[in-house]
Amino acid sequence: MKKFLSFWIHLSFVQRLFLAMAGSLLFAGSIMIIILTKQDIKNAFNDLALQREHALKILPILLSEAVVIGDYESIQQQLDGYVTSPYIQRIFFYDLAGKTIQSTDVEIQKNTPEWFDKLFGLHDNYGQARIIIGGIEYGSIAITLSMQSFSNRIWNSLIEHFSLILAVILFDFLGIWLTLYNSLKQLKVLEQSTQHLTNGHFEPISLQSGLRETASLTSAFNTMIQKIQTTQQELIATSNEIKQKKHWLEAIIDALDEGVYVVNFEGKILETNAKACSILGFTKEEMLGNYAHSLFHSHNISGVSIPLTQCPIYKALLDEDVWSSDKEYFTCKDFSMIPVEIFGNTIIFEDKKLGMVFAFRNIAERKALEAKMKLLSTALEATTNAVVITNKEAVIEWANKGFEEMTGYKVGEALGRTPHELVGSGKQEKTFYEQMWGTILSKKPWKGEVINKRKNNQLYYEALHITPVSNDLGDISHFIAIKEDISERKNIEQEMEHLAFYDPLTDLPNRRLLMDRIERAIVSAKRYHTFGAVFFLDLDHFKIINDELGHDVGDLLLKNMARRLENSLRQGDSIARLGGDEFVILLDDLNETKLFATKHMKNLAQKIQDAFLPPFIYNDKSYMLSISLGGTLFDGTQSADAVLKKADNALYQAKQTGRHKNYFDDSSI
């Protein structure tokens, strides 16, 4: 089979065509001859069978008379005469006594080969019949019919048919050759034109004569040349367009502010841009074709070598579709190391992964800024002041530990809530917050003091400084609030303020606060046309008690005196200690008429003096007390100093008349 295929491959088209047609015609003719031959043989066998049946019927009739009388000579004559009939080769007569009479015809000459007889199963036909006359069997007869005449005729027919087929094949070959002669010449021209076509010469073919099919083929070839020329022009245009787009794409990639490089799955660099070369210091030629890992990513920041199998970028190349990191370091050509932020995306073309494109940027400045921000954040966390960052709606986005310590709220509890929700105490008026928001919404910082409430509901004073932060568009995006707990300072200030206006022993207003209240009372009296009064009083014989019992007991007595005075006055009246045992009482808004005001003043004065009738008890010993009192009315036309001086003069007048006395001066009204 291999030899035949080798032989067939080396044949030309015409040789293959001739062999194929010859084989096809020979095969088809042979099949037809065989079919016809078999039909002839079948017909021959049928004819012999009919002849045999006929002979077996006729012979017993012809021999009946001779057989009955036993005339064997007549039987022989009858057999010799009948054996000359067509196809009958031999006749045998067998009587019941065992006698046999035979007659044989001349054998026909055999023209067929032995293989032909065997191939088609050609053989003589044999038949036998009993001779029964009047119901009595006299013997039997057997005949042999020769097939040779049929065989010779069938064989001769076969030879004739086969010769005819060969003649047909020869005539077909001749016709085909004559038909293909010019066409082959045209095909040769096509072959030469095809070779020219492969060399880039697009020349159409012009044929003078030939088959219609060859002409059609030539026309199709010329059309193909035209289309190839057109396609070539289109390809050239497309190629130029692709080159232009490639240049545009390279220009765009080179214009990017990020380094870009493309690798295959081996990690070999296939493409890169100008920024990558600029960042790393390599030329494009030095990068292309090299392995990215060994070129600029083989060591970490500590200088320790990174095995390829442990390289995060190489692992991402093999295992990830999208990958990013800001923890990698690249080694530049000058061996300096830079921190980079790198992004990777798998390149997929027609559902096949080809490699990965990486984009990276030098983040050394950002790392430095992050380190600085971390330092600042650490500093903010370390400060004792509370620092809070909110969005423009005042929702807390960040707070430091100082906020936790100041308010009692954990940072996690504060995030997503407003400071007012957490620490608002309700002590500030609505106008306070309106003024604050008006300032910071105008993009100006605001500072002030507020009273806030801790998580445990304890109130505290807070110095608050709020700074608005604007975005690139100039719109407020955040507020930064710095809070300082000034409760201790405020307490000290309040204590100092109290000491400045109150007597440290009795906790009553001192002269400074008293004068302020008298001035306001005078203004009120003038505005509303009412009267007020001032009492100047002291404790009778205080010096004796103070000297005998000591200053501590004297102080207790003064405190007791202050409480008795407070309990004897109206709500809103003021008591002040000027020093020693001298006290002043301010009565505001007594009445609109002098008569009723004077009466009311005197009644209050008596009530005050009566408050000292009970003795002062010390160490189970009673000490009788009394006070001297001088008073005066005012109506808003005098000064505070003048009013106080008149009251002092009235006390002096009271003491001139004795102890436990009072005197009222209304001469100036």
C-alpha positions as CSV (number, residue, x, y, z in Angstrom):
1,M,0.0,0.0,0.0
2,K,2.8,2.4,0.9
3,K,4.5,1.6,-2.5
4,F,1.3,2.3,-4.4
5,L,0.8,5.6,-2.5
6,S,4.4,6.6,-3.3
7,F,3.9,5.7,-6.9
8,W,0.6,7.6,-7.1
9,I,2.1,10.7,-5.5
10,H,4.8,10.9,-8.2
11,L,2.3,10.7,-11.1
12,S,1.2,13.8,-13.0
13,F,-2.4,15.0,-13.1
14,V,-3.0,13.5,-16.6
15,Q,-1.4,10.2,-15.6
16,R,-3.6,10.0,-12.6
17,L,-6.6,10.9,-14.7
18,F,-5.8,8.2,-17.3
19,L,-5.2,5.5,-14.7
20,A,-8.3,6.5,-12.7
21,M,-10.5,6.5,-15.8
22,A,-9.0,3.2,-17.1
23,G,-9.5,1.6,-13.8
24,S,-13.0,2.9,-13.5
25,L,-14.0,1.8,-17.0
26,L,-12.3,-1.6,-16.7
27,F,-13.9,-2.2,-13.3
28,A,-17.4,-1.1,-14.6
29,G,-17.0,-3.2,-17.8
30,S,-15.8,-6.2,-15.9
31,I,-18.7,-6.0,-13.6
32,M,-21.1,-5.8,-16.6
33,I,-19.4,-8.8,-18.4
34,I,-19.5,-10.9,-15.2
35,I,-23.2,-10.1,-14.8
36,L,-23.9,-11.0,-18.5
37,T,-21.8,-14.1,-18.3
38,K,-23.6,-15.3,-15.2
39,Q,-26.9,-14.7,-16.9
40,D,-25.8,-16.7,-19.9
41,I,-24.7,-19.5,-17.7
42,K,-28.0,-19.5,-15.9
43,N,-29.8,-19.6,-19.2
44,A,-27.6,-22.5,-20.3
45,F,-28.4,-24.5,-17.2
46,N,-32.1,-23.8,-17.7
47,D,-31.9,-25.0,-21.3
48,L,-30.1,-28.2,-20.3
49,A,-32.6,-28.8,-17.6
50,L,-35.5,-28.5,-20.1
51,Q,-33.7,-30.7,-22.5
52,R,-33.1,-33.3,-19.9
53,E,-36.7,-33.4,-18.8
54,H,-37.8,-33.7,-22.4
55,A,-35.4,-36.6,-23.1
56,L,-36.4,-38.4,-20.0
57,K,-40.1,-38.2,-21.1
58,I,-39.5,-39.2,-24.8
59,L,-37.0,-42.0,-24.4
60,P,-39.3,-44.4,-22.3
61,I,-42.0,-43.9,-24.9
62,L,-39.6,-44.7,-27.8
63,L,-38.1,-47.7,-26.1
64,S,-41.4,-49.1,-24.7
65,E,-42.1,-51.7,-27.4
66,A,-38.5,-52.9,-27.6
67,V,-38.3,-53.1,-23.9
68,V,-41.4,-55.1,-23.5
69,I,-40.4,-57.8,-26.0
70,G,-36.7,-57.6,-24.9
71,D,-35.4,-56.5,-28.2
72,Y,-32.0,-55.2,-27.1
73,E,-30.8,-54.5,-30.7
74,S,-33.8,-52.2,-31.3
75,I,-33.0,-50.5,-28.0
76,Q,-29.4,-50.0,-29.1
77,Q,-30.6,-48.5,-32.4
78,Q,-33.0,-46.2,-30.7
79,L,-30.4,-45.0,-28.3
80,D,-27.8,-44.4,-31.0
81,G,-30.3,-42.4,-33.0
82,Y,-31.4,-40.2,-30.0
83,V,-27.9,-39.6,-28.7
84,T,-27.2,-37.3,-31.6
85,S,-29.8,-34.9,-30.4
86,P,-28.3,-31.5,-29.3
87,Y,-26.4,-31.3,-25.9
88,I,-27.0,-35.2,-25.2
89,Q,-23.6,-36.7,-24.6
90,R,-24.4,-40.2,-23.3
91,I,-27.5,-42.5,-22.8
92,F,-27.6,-45.6,-20.6
93,F,-30.4,-48.3,-20.4
94,Y,-30.5,-50.6,-17.4
95,D,-32.9,-53.6,-17.3
96,L,-34.0,-55.4,-14.2
97,A,-31.7,-58.3,-15.0
98,G,-28.7,-56.0,-14.7
99,K,-28.0,-55.6,-18.4
100,T,-26.7,-52.2,-19.5
101,I,-26.9,-50.7,-23.0
102,Q,-24.9,-47.5,-23.7
103,S,-24.8,-45.0,-26.5
104,T,-22.3,-42.0,-26.6
105,D,-22.1,-39.0,-28.9
106,V,-18.9,-37.5,-30.2
107,E,-17.4,-35.1,-27.6
108,I,-17.4,-31.4,-28.4
109,Q,-13.9,-29.7,-28.5
110,K,-13.2,-27.7,-25.3
111,N,-12.2,-24.0,-25.9
112,T,-12.6,-22.7,-22.3
113,P,-9.8,-22.5,-19.7
114,E,-10.1,-24.7,-16.6
115,W,-10.2,-21.6,-14.3
116,F,-13.2,-20.3,-16.2
117,D,-15.2,-23.5,-15.6
118,K,-14.3,-23.5,-12.0
119,L,-15.0,-19.8,-11.5
120,F,-18.5,-20.0,-12.9
121,G,-19.2,-23.7,-11.8
122,L,-19.7,-25.1,-15.3
123,H,-20.5,-28.9,-15.4
124,D,-22.5,-31.5,-17.4
125,N,-26.1,-32.1,-16.5
126,Y,-27.3,-35.7,-15.5
127,G,-30.8,-37.2,-15.3
128,Q,-32.4,-40.7,-14.7
129,A,-35.9,-42.1,-15.1
130,R,-37.6,-45.5,-14.6
131,I,-39.4,-47.3,-17.5
132,I,-42.9,-48.5,-16.3
133,I,-45.3,-49.9,-18.9
134,G,-48.8,-51.0,-17.8
135,G,-47.8,-50.7,-14.2
136,I,-44.8,-53.0,-14.7
137,E,-41.3,-51.7,-14.3
138,Y,-38.9,-52.9,-17.0
139,G,-35.8,-51.0,-16.1
140,S,-34.4,-47.4,-16.1
141,I,-32.8,-45.0,-18.4
142,A,-30.0,-42.3,-17.6
143,I,-28.7,-39.5,-19.7
144,T,-25.8,-37.0,-19.6
145,L,-26.1,-33.6,-21.2
146,S,-22.9,-31.8,-22.1
147,M,-22.3,-28.2,-21.1
148,Q,-19.3,-27.7,-23.3
149,S,-21.1,-26.1,-26.3
150,F,-22.6,-23.5,-23.9
151,S,-19.2,-22.9,-22.2
152,N,-17.5,-22.4,-25.5
153,R,-20.1,-19.9,-26.6
154,I,-20.1,-18.0,-23.3
155,W,-16.4,-17.8,-23.3
156,N,-16.2,-16.4,-26.8
157,S,-18.9,-13.9,-25.8
158,L,-16.7,-12.9,-22.8
159,I,-13.7,-12.4,-25.0
160,E,-15.7,-10.2,-27.4
161,H,-17.1,-8.1,-24.6
162,F,-13.8,-7.6,-23.0
163,S,-12.2,-6.6,-26.3
164,L,-15.0,-4.1,-26.8
165,I,-14.3,-2.6,-23.3
166,L,-10.6,-2.2,-24.1
167,A,-11.5,-0.5,-27.4
168,V,-13.8,1.8,-25.5
169,I,-11.1,2.6,-23.0
170,L,-8.6,3.3,-25.8
171,F,-11.1,5.6,-27.6
172,D,-11.8,7.4,-24.2
173,F,-8.1,7.9,-23.6
174,L,-7.7,9.3,-27.1
175,G,-10.7,11.6,-26.6
176,I,-9.5,12.7,-23.2
177,W,-6.0,13.3,-24.5
178,L,-7.3,15.4,-27.4
179,T,-9.5,17.3,-25.0
180,L,-6.8,18.0,-22.4
181,Y,-4.0,18.8,-24.8
182,N,-4.9,22.5,-25.2
183,S,-6.2,22.7,-21.7
184,L,-2.9,21.5,-20.3
185,K,-1.2,24.1,-22.3
186,Q,-3.5,26.7,-20.7
187,L,-2.9,25.1,-17.2
188,K,0.9,25.5,-17.8
189,V,0.3,29.2,-18.5
190,L,-1.7,29.4,-15.3
191,E,1.1,27.6,-13.4
192,Q,3.6,30.1,-14.7
193,S,1.3,33.0,-13.8
194,T,0.9,31.6,-10.3
195,Q,4.6,31.5,-9.9
196,H,4.8,35.1,-11.1
197,L,2.0,35.9,-8.6
198,T,4.1,34.4,-5.7
199,N,6.9,36.8,-6.8
200,G,4.6,39.7,-6.6
201,H,3.9,40.2,-10.3
202,F,0.1,40.6,-10.8
203,E,-0.2,40.1,-14.6
204,P,-3.6,38.9,-16.0
205,I,-3.7,35.8,-18.4
206,S,-4.8,36.2,-22.0
207,L,-5.8,32.9,-23.8
208,Q,-6.6,32.6,-27.5
209,S,-8.4,29.2,-27.4
210,G,-9.2,26.4,-25.0
211,L,-12.0,24.7,-23.1
212,R,-14.8,26.8,-21.8
213,E,-14.0,25.5,-18.3
214,T,-10.3,26.6,-18.7
215,A,-11.5,29.9,-19.9
216,S,-13.8,30.2,-16.9
217,L,-10.8,29.2,-14.7
218,T,-8.6,31.8,-16.4
219,S,-11.3,34.4,-15.9
220,A,-11.6,33.5,-12.2
221,F,-7.8,33.6,-12.0
222,N,-7.8,37.1,-13.5
223,T,-10.6,38.2,-11.1
224,M,-8.6,36.7,-8.2
225,I,-5.5,38.8,-9.3
226,Q,-7.7,41.9,-9.4
227,K,-9.0,41.1,-5.9
228,I,-5.5,40.3,-4.7
229,Q,-4.3,43.6,-6.0
230,T,-7.3,45.4,-4.3
231,T,-6.7,43.4,-1.1
232,Q,-3.0,44.2,-1.2
233,Q,-3.8,47.9,-1.5
234,E,-6.3,47.6,1.4
235,L,-3.7,45.6,3.4
236,I,-1.2,48.3,2.8
237,A,-3.7,51.0,3.8
238,T,-4.7,48.9,6.9
239,S,-1.0,48.3,7.7
240,N,-0.3,52.0,7.5
241,E,-3.3,52.7,9.7
242,I,-2.2,50.0,12.2
243,K,1.3,51.5,12.2
244,Q,-0.2,54.9,12.8
245,K,-2.4,53.6,15.6
246,K,0.6,51.8,17.1
247,H,2.6,55.0,17.0
248,W,-0.4,56.8,18.6
249,L,-0.7,54.1,21.2
250,E,3.0,54.2,22.0
251,A,2.8,58.0,22.2
252,I,-0.2,57.7,24.6
253,I,1.5,55.1,26.7
254,D,4.7,57.2,26.8
255,A,2.6,60.2,27.8
256,L,1.3,58.4,30.9
257,D,2.6,59.6,34.2
258,E,2.9,56.0,35.3
259,G,5.5,53.4,34.4
260,V,4.1,50.6,32.3
261,Y,5.6,47.3,31.2
262,V,4.1,44.1,29.7
263,V,5.4,40.6,30.5
264,N,4.6,37.1,29.3
265,F,4.0,34.3,31.7
266,E,7.7,33.7,31.9
267,G,8.1,37.2,33.3
268,K,10.0,38.4,30.2
269,I,9.4,42.1,29.3
270,L,7.6,42.5,25.9
271,E,6.9,46.2,26.0
272,T,7.5,49.2,28.2
273,N,7.0,53.0,28.1
274,A,9.2,56.0,28.5
275,K,8.0,56.7,32.1
276,A,9.1,53.2,33.3
277,C,12.5,53.9,31.7
278,S,12.7,57.3,33.4
279,I,11.8,56.0,36.8
280,L,14.1,53.0,36.7
281,G,16.9,54.6,34.7
282,F,17.1,51.9,32.1
283,T,16.8,52.4,28.3
284,K,14.0,50.7,26.5
285,E,16.5,48.4,24.8
286,E,17.9,47.4,28.2
287,M,14.5,46.4,29.4
288,L,12.9,44.6,26.4
289,G,13.6,40.9,26.4
290,N,14.9,40.8,29.9
291,Y,13.2,39.3,32.9
292,A,11.5,41.9,35.1
293,H,12.3,40.0,38.3
294,S,16.0,39.8,37.8
295,L,16.3,43.3,36.3
296,F,14.7,45.4,39.0
297,H,12.7,43.3,41.6
298,S,15.1,40.7,42.9
299,H,15.8,42.2,46.3
300,N,13.7,43.7,49.1
301,I,14.3,47.0,50.9
302,S,16.6,45.2,53.3
303,G,18.8,44.0,50.4
304,V,17.7,40.4,50.9
305,S,17.4,38.4,47.7
306,I,13.8,37.4,46.7
307,P,13.5,33.9,45.1
308,L,11.4,34.0,41.9
309,T,8.9,31.6,43.3
310,Q,8.3,33.9,46.3
311,C,8.1,37.1,44.3
312,P,4.7,38.6,44.9
313,I,4.6,40.1,41.4
314,Y,5.5,36.8,39.7
315,K,3.0,34.9,41.9
316,A,0.3,37.5,40.8
317,L,1.3,36.9,37.2
318,L,0.6,33.2,37.5
319,D,-2.4,33.2,39.9
320,E,-4.3,36.5,39.7
321,D,-6.3,38.3,37.1
322,V,-6.2,41.7,38.8
323,W,-3.6,42.6,41.5
324,S,-2.2,45.6,43.3
325,S,0.2,46.4,46.0
326,D,1.9,49.4,47.6
327,K,4.5,47.4,49.5
328,E,7.0,46.6,46.7
329,Y,10.4,48.1,46.1
330,F,12.2,48.4,42.7
331,T,15.9,48.5,42.2
332,C,16.9,51.3,39.7
333,K,19.9,51.1,37.4
334,D,22.0,53.1,39.8
335,F,21.1,50.4,42.5
336,S,19.0,52.8,44.5
337,M,15.7,51.4,45.7
338,I,12.4,53.1,45.4
339,P,9.0,52.3,46.9
340,V,6.3,51.7,44.2
341,E,2.6,51.3,44.0
342,I,1.9,48.7,41.3
343,F,-1.2,47.5,39.5
344,G,-1.5,44.4,37.3
345,N,-4.1,43.2,34.9
346,T,-4.2,40.0,32.8
347,I,-4.0,40.4,29.1
348,I,-6.7,38.2,27.4
349,F,-7.0,37.8,23.7
350,E,-9.7,35.5,22.1
351,D,-10.3,33.9,25.6
352,K,-6.6,33.1,25.9
353,K,-4.3,34.6,28.6
354,L,-1.2,36.0,27.1
355,G,0.5,37.7,30.0
356,M,0.0,40.7,32.3
357,V,0.4,44.5,32.0
358,F,1.8,46.3,35.1
359,A,1.5,50.0,35.8
360,F,3.6,51.5,38.7
361,R,4.5,54.8,40.1
362,N,7.3,56.0,42.4
363,I,5.6,56.7,45.8
364,A,8.7,57.8,47.7
365,E,7.2,61.3,48.3
366,R,3.9,59.7,49.4
367,K,5.7,57.3,51.7
368,A,7.5,60.3,53.3
369,L,4.2,62.1,53.6
370,E,2.6,59.0,55.1
371,A,5.5,58.8,57.6
372,K,5.0,62.5,58.4
373,M,1.2,62.0,58.7
374,K,1.9,59.0,61.0
375,L,4.1,61.2,63.1
376,L,1.5,63.9,63.2
377,S,-1.2,61.3,64.0
378,T,0.9,60.0,66.8
379,A,1.4,63.5,68.1
380,L,-2.3,64.1,68.0
381,E,-3.0,60.9,69.8
382,A,-0.4,61.8,72.4
383,T,-1.8,65.3,73.1
384,T,-4.0,65.8,76.1
385,N,-6.3,68.0,74.2
386,A,-9.2,66.4,72.4
387,V,-9.0,66.6,68.6
388,V,-12.1,65.8,66.5
389,I,-12.5,65.8,62.7
390,T,-16.1,65.9,61.3
391,N,-17.6,66.2,57.9
392,K,-19.4,69.3,56.8
393,E,-22.6,68.0,58.5
394,A,-20.6,67.8,61.8
395,V,-20.7,64.0,61.8
396,I,-17.5,62.7,63.6
397,E,-15.1,60.9,61.3
398,W,-12.0,60.8,63.5
399,A,-11.1,61.5,67.1
400,N,-8.1,61.0,69.3
401,K,-7.5,59.4,72.7
402,G,-7.8,62.8,74.3
403,F,-11.4,62.9,73.2
404,E,-12.0,59.6,75.0
405,E,-10.4,60.8,78.2
406,M,-12.2,64.2,78.1
407,T,-15.7,63.0,77.3
408,G,-15.7,59.3,78.5
409,Y,-16.9,58.2,75.0
410,K,-14.8,55.6,73.1
411,V,-13.9,56.6,69.6
412,G,-16.0,53.8,68.2
413,E,-19.0,55.2,70.0
414,A,-18.4,58.7,68.7
415,L,-17.9,57.8,65.0
416,G,-21.0,58.6,62.9
417,R,-22.5,60.9,65.6
418,T,-22.3,64.6,66.1
419,P,-20.5,66.2,69.1
420,H,-23.7,67.9,70.1
421,E,-25.4,64.5,70.4
422,L,-22.7,63.3,72.7
423,V,-21.6,66.1,74.9
424,G,-24.3,68.8,74.5
425,S,-25.4,70.1,77.9
426,G,-28.1,72.5,76.9
427,K,-26.4,75.3,78.8
428,Q,-25.8,77.4,75.7
429,E,-28.4,79.6,74.2
430,K,-29.6,79.0,70.6
431,T,-28.1,82.3,69.6
432,F,-24.7,81.0,70.8
433,Y,-24.7,78.2,68.3
434,E,-26.2,80.4,65.5
435,Q,-23.2,82.8,65.9
436,M,-20.7,79.9,66.0
437,W,-22.2,78.2,62.8
438,G,-22.4,81.5,61.0
439,T,-18.7,82.0,61.6
440,I,-17.4,78.6,60.5
441,L,-19.8,78.4,57.5
442,S,-18.3,81.6,56.3
443,K,-15.0,79.7,56.2
444,K,-13.6,81.5,59.3
445,P,-12.2,79.8,62.4
446,W,-14.1,80.2,65.6
447,K,-13.1,79.9,69.2
448,G,-15.0,80.2,72.4
449,E,-15.9,78.5,75.6
450,V,-18.8,76.0,76.1
451,I,-20.2,74.0,79.0
452,N,-20.5,70.4,77.9
453,K,-21.5,67.1,79.5
454,R,-19.4,63.9,79.9
455,K,-20.8,60.4,79.4
456,N,-21.4,60.2,83.1
457,N,-23.5,63.4,82.9
458,Q,-20.8,65.5,84.7
459,L,-20.6,69.0,83.4
460,Y,-17.3,70.5,82.4
461,Y,-15.9,73.7,80.8
462,E,-14.3,73.4,77.4
463,A,-12.2,75.8,75.3
464,L,-13.2,75.1,71.7
465,H,-11.4,76.1,68.6
466,I,-13.0,75.1,65.2
467,T,-11.3,75.5,61.9
468,P,-13.2,74.8,58.6
469,V,-11.3,72.8,55.9
470,S,-12.1,73.5,52.2
471,N,-11.7,71.1,49.3
472,D,-10.1,71.9,45.9
473,L,-13.4,73.6,44.8
474,G,-13.3,75.9,47.7
475,D,-16.3,74.2,49.4
476,I,-16.2,73.2,53.1
477,S,-15.6,69.5,53.4
478,H,-14.5,69.1,57.0
479,F,-14.2,70.8,60.4
480,I,-11.3,70.3,62.8
481,A,-12.1,71.0,66.4
482,I,-9.5,71.2,69.2
483,K,-11.0,70.9,72.6
484,E,-9.4,71.7,75.9
485,D,-10.8,70.9,79.3
486,I,-10.6,74.2,81.2
487,S,-12.8,73.1,84.1
488,E,-10.0,73.5,86.6
489,R,-9.0,76.9,85.3
490,K,-12.7,78.0,85.3
491,N,-13.0,76.8,88.8
492,I,-9.9,78.8,89.8
493,E,-11.3,81.8,87.9
494,Q,-14.6,81.5,89.6
495,E,-13.0,81.1,92.9
496,M,-10.8,84.2,92.3
497,E,-13.9,86.1,91.0
498,H,-15.7,85.0,94.2
499,L,-12.9,86.2,96.4
500,A,-12.9,89.5,94.5
501,F,-16.6,90.1,95.2
502,Y,-17.4,88.1,98.3
503,D,-16.3,88.2,101.9
504,P,-14.2,85.0,102.5
505,L,-15.5,84.6,106.1
506,T,-19.2,85.0,105.7
507,D,-19.5,84.4,101.9
508,L,-21.5,87.6,101.7
509,P,-20.9,90.2,98.9
510,N,-18.0,92.6,99.8
511,R,-17.9,96.4,99.3
512,R,-17.0,96.1,95.5
513,L,-20.0,93.9,94.7
514,L,-22.2,96.0,97.0
515,M,-21.4,99.2,95.3
516,D,-22.2,97.6,91.9
517,R,-25.6,96.4,93.2
518,I,-26.4,99.8,94.7
519,E,-25.6,101.5,91.4
520,R,-27.9,99.1,89.5
521,A,-30.7,99.6,92.2
522,I,-30.4,103.4,91.8
523,V,-30.7,103.0,88.0
524,S,-33.8,100.8,88.4
525,A,-35.4,103.2,90.9
526,K,-34.9,106.0,88.5
527,R,-36.4,104.1,85.6
528,Y,-39.4,102.7,87.4
529,H,-39.9,105.7,89.8
530,T,-39.6,103.5,92.9
531,F,-37.7,103.8,96.2
532,G,-35.0,101.7,97.7
533,A,-33.2,101.7,101.0
534,V,-29.7,101.0,102.4
535,F,-29.0,99.9,106.0
536,F,-25.6,100.3,107.7
537,L,-25.3,98.3,110.9
538,D,-22.8,96.8,113.3
539,L,-22.8,94.5,116.3
540,D,-22.9,96.2,119.7
541,H,-19.9,95.3,122.0
542,F,-18.4,93.0,119.4
543,K,-14.9,94.0,120.4
544,I,-15.4,92.8,123.9
545,I,-16.6,89.4,122.8
546,N,-13.8,89.1,120.3
547,D,-11.1,90.1,122.8
548,E,-12.5,87.8,125.6
549,L,-13.3,84.7,123.6
550,G,-10.8,85.0,120.8
551,H,-10.8,85.8,117.1
552,D,-12.1,82.2,116.2
553,V,-15.2,82.7,118.3
554,G,-15.5,86.2,116.9
555,D,-15.5,84.7,113.4
556,L,-18.2,82.3,114.4
557,L,-20.2,85.1,115.8
558,L,-19.9,87.1,112.5
559,K,-21.0,84.0,110.5
560,N,-24.0,83.6,112.8
561,M,-24.8,87.3,112.4
562,A,-24.7,86.8,108.6
563,R,-27.1,83.9,108.7
564,R,-29.5,85.8,111.0
565,L,-29.5,88.8,108.6
566,E,-30.1,86.5,105.5
567,N,-33.1,84.8,107.3
568,S,-34.7,88.1,108.1
569,L,-34.7,89.6,104.6
570,R,-36.9,89.3,101.6
571,Q,-36.0,87.3,98.5
572,G,-33.8,89.5,96.3
573,D,-32.5,91.8,99.1
574,S,-28.7,92.0,99.3
575,I,-26.4,91.8,102.4
576,A,-22.7,92.8,102.3
577,R,-19.9,92.7,104.9
578,L,-17.6,95.7,104.6
579,G,-15.2,94.5,107.3
580,G,-15.1,93.8,111.0
581,D,-18.7,93.7,112.3
582,E,-19.9,96.3,109.8
583,F,-22.7,95.0,107.5
584,V,-24.8,96.8,104.8
585,I,-28.2,95.8,103.6
586,L,-29.7,96.9,100.2
587,L,-33.5,96.9,99.9
588,D,-34.6,97.3,96.3
589,D,-38.1,98.2,95.0
590,L,-39.8,99.1,98.3
591,N,-42.7,101.2,96.8
592,E,-43.6,104.0,94.5
593,T,-44.5,106.4,97.3
594,K,-42.1,107.7,99.9
595,L,-44.6,107.2,102.8
596,F,-45.1,103.5,102.1
597,A,-41.4,103.1,101.3
598,T,-40.4,104.6,104.6
599,K,-42.9,102.5,106.5
600,H,-41.7,99.4,104.8
601,M,-38.1,100.3,105.5
602,K,-38.7,100.8,109.2
603,N,-40.7,97.5,109.5
604,L,-37.8,95.6,107.9
605,A,-35.3,97.4,110.2
606,Q,-37.3,96.3,113.2
607,K,-37.5,92.7,111.9
608,I,-33.7,92.7,111.5
609,Q,-33.1,94.0,115.0
610,D,-35.5,91.5,116.4
611,A,-33.5,88.7,114.7
612,F,-30.7,89.4,117.2
613,L,-32.8,89.0,120.4
614,P,-32.0,85.3,120.8
615,P,-28.6,84.8,122.5
616,F,-25.5,83.5,120.8
617,I,-24.6,80.1,122.3
618,Y,-21.0,79.0,122.6
619,N,-19.8,76.2,124.8
620,D,-23.2,76.0,126.4
621,K,-23.0,79.6,127.5
622,S,-25.3,82.3,126.3
623,Y,-24.3,85.7,125.0
624,M,-26.9,88.4,124.5
625,L,-26.6,90.3,121.2
626,S,-27.8,93.5,119.8
627,I,-27.2,95.7,116.7
628,S,-27.3,99.4,115.9
629,L,-28.7,100.3,112.5
630,G,-28.8,103.4,110.3
631,G,-30.8,103.6,107.2
632,T,-31.6,105.9,104.3
633,L,-34.0,106.0,101.3
634,F,-33.0,106.6,97.7
635,D,-35.0,107.4,94.6
636,G,-32.5,107.3,91.7
637,T,-31.2,110.9,92.1
638,Q,-28.2,110.1,94.2
639,S,-24.9,108.3,93.6
640,A,-24.0,105.0,95.3
641,D,-21.3,106.6,97.4
642,A,-23.6,109.3,98.6
643,V,-26.3,106.8,99.6
644,L,-23.8,104.6,101.4
645,K,-22.3,107.7,103.2
646,K,-25.8,108.8,104.4
647,A,-26.4,105.3,105.7
648,D,-23.1,105.4,107.6
649,N,-24.0,108.8,109.1
650,A,-27.4,107.4,110.1
651,L,-25.6,104.5,112.0
652,Y,-23.4,107.0,113.7
653,Q,-26.5,109.0,114.8
654,A,-28.1,105.7,116.1
655,K,-25.0,104.9,118.2
656,Q,-25.1,108.4,119.7
657,T,-28.4,107.6,121.3
658,G,-27.2,104.2,122.8
659,R,-27.1,100.6,121.8
660,H,-29.7,98.5,120.0
661,K,-31.0,101.7,118.3
662,N,-31.8,102.7,114.7
663,Y,-31.8,106.0,112.9
664,F,-33.2,106.8,109.4
665,D,-32.0,109.7,107.3
666,D,-34.4,110.8,104.5
667,S,-33.4,114.5,104.4
668,S,-32.2,114.4,100.8
669,I,-35.5,113.0,99.4
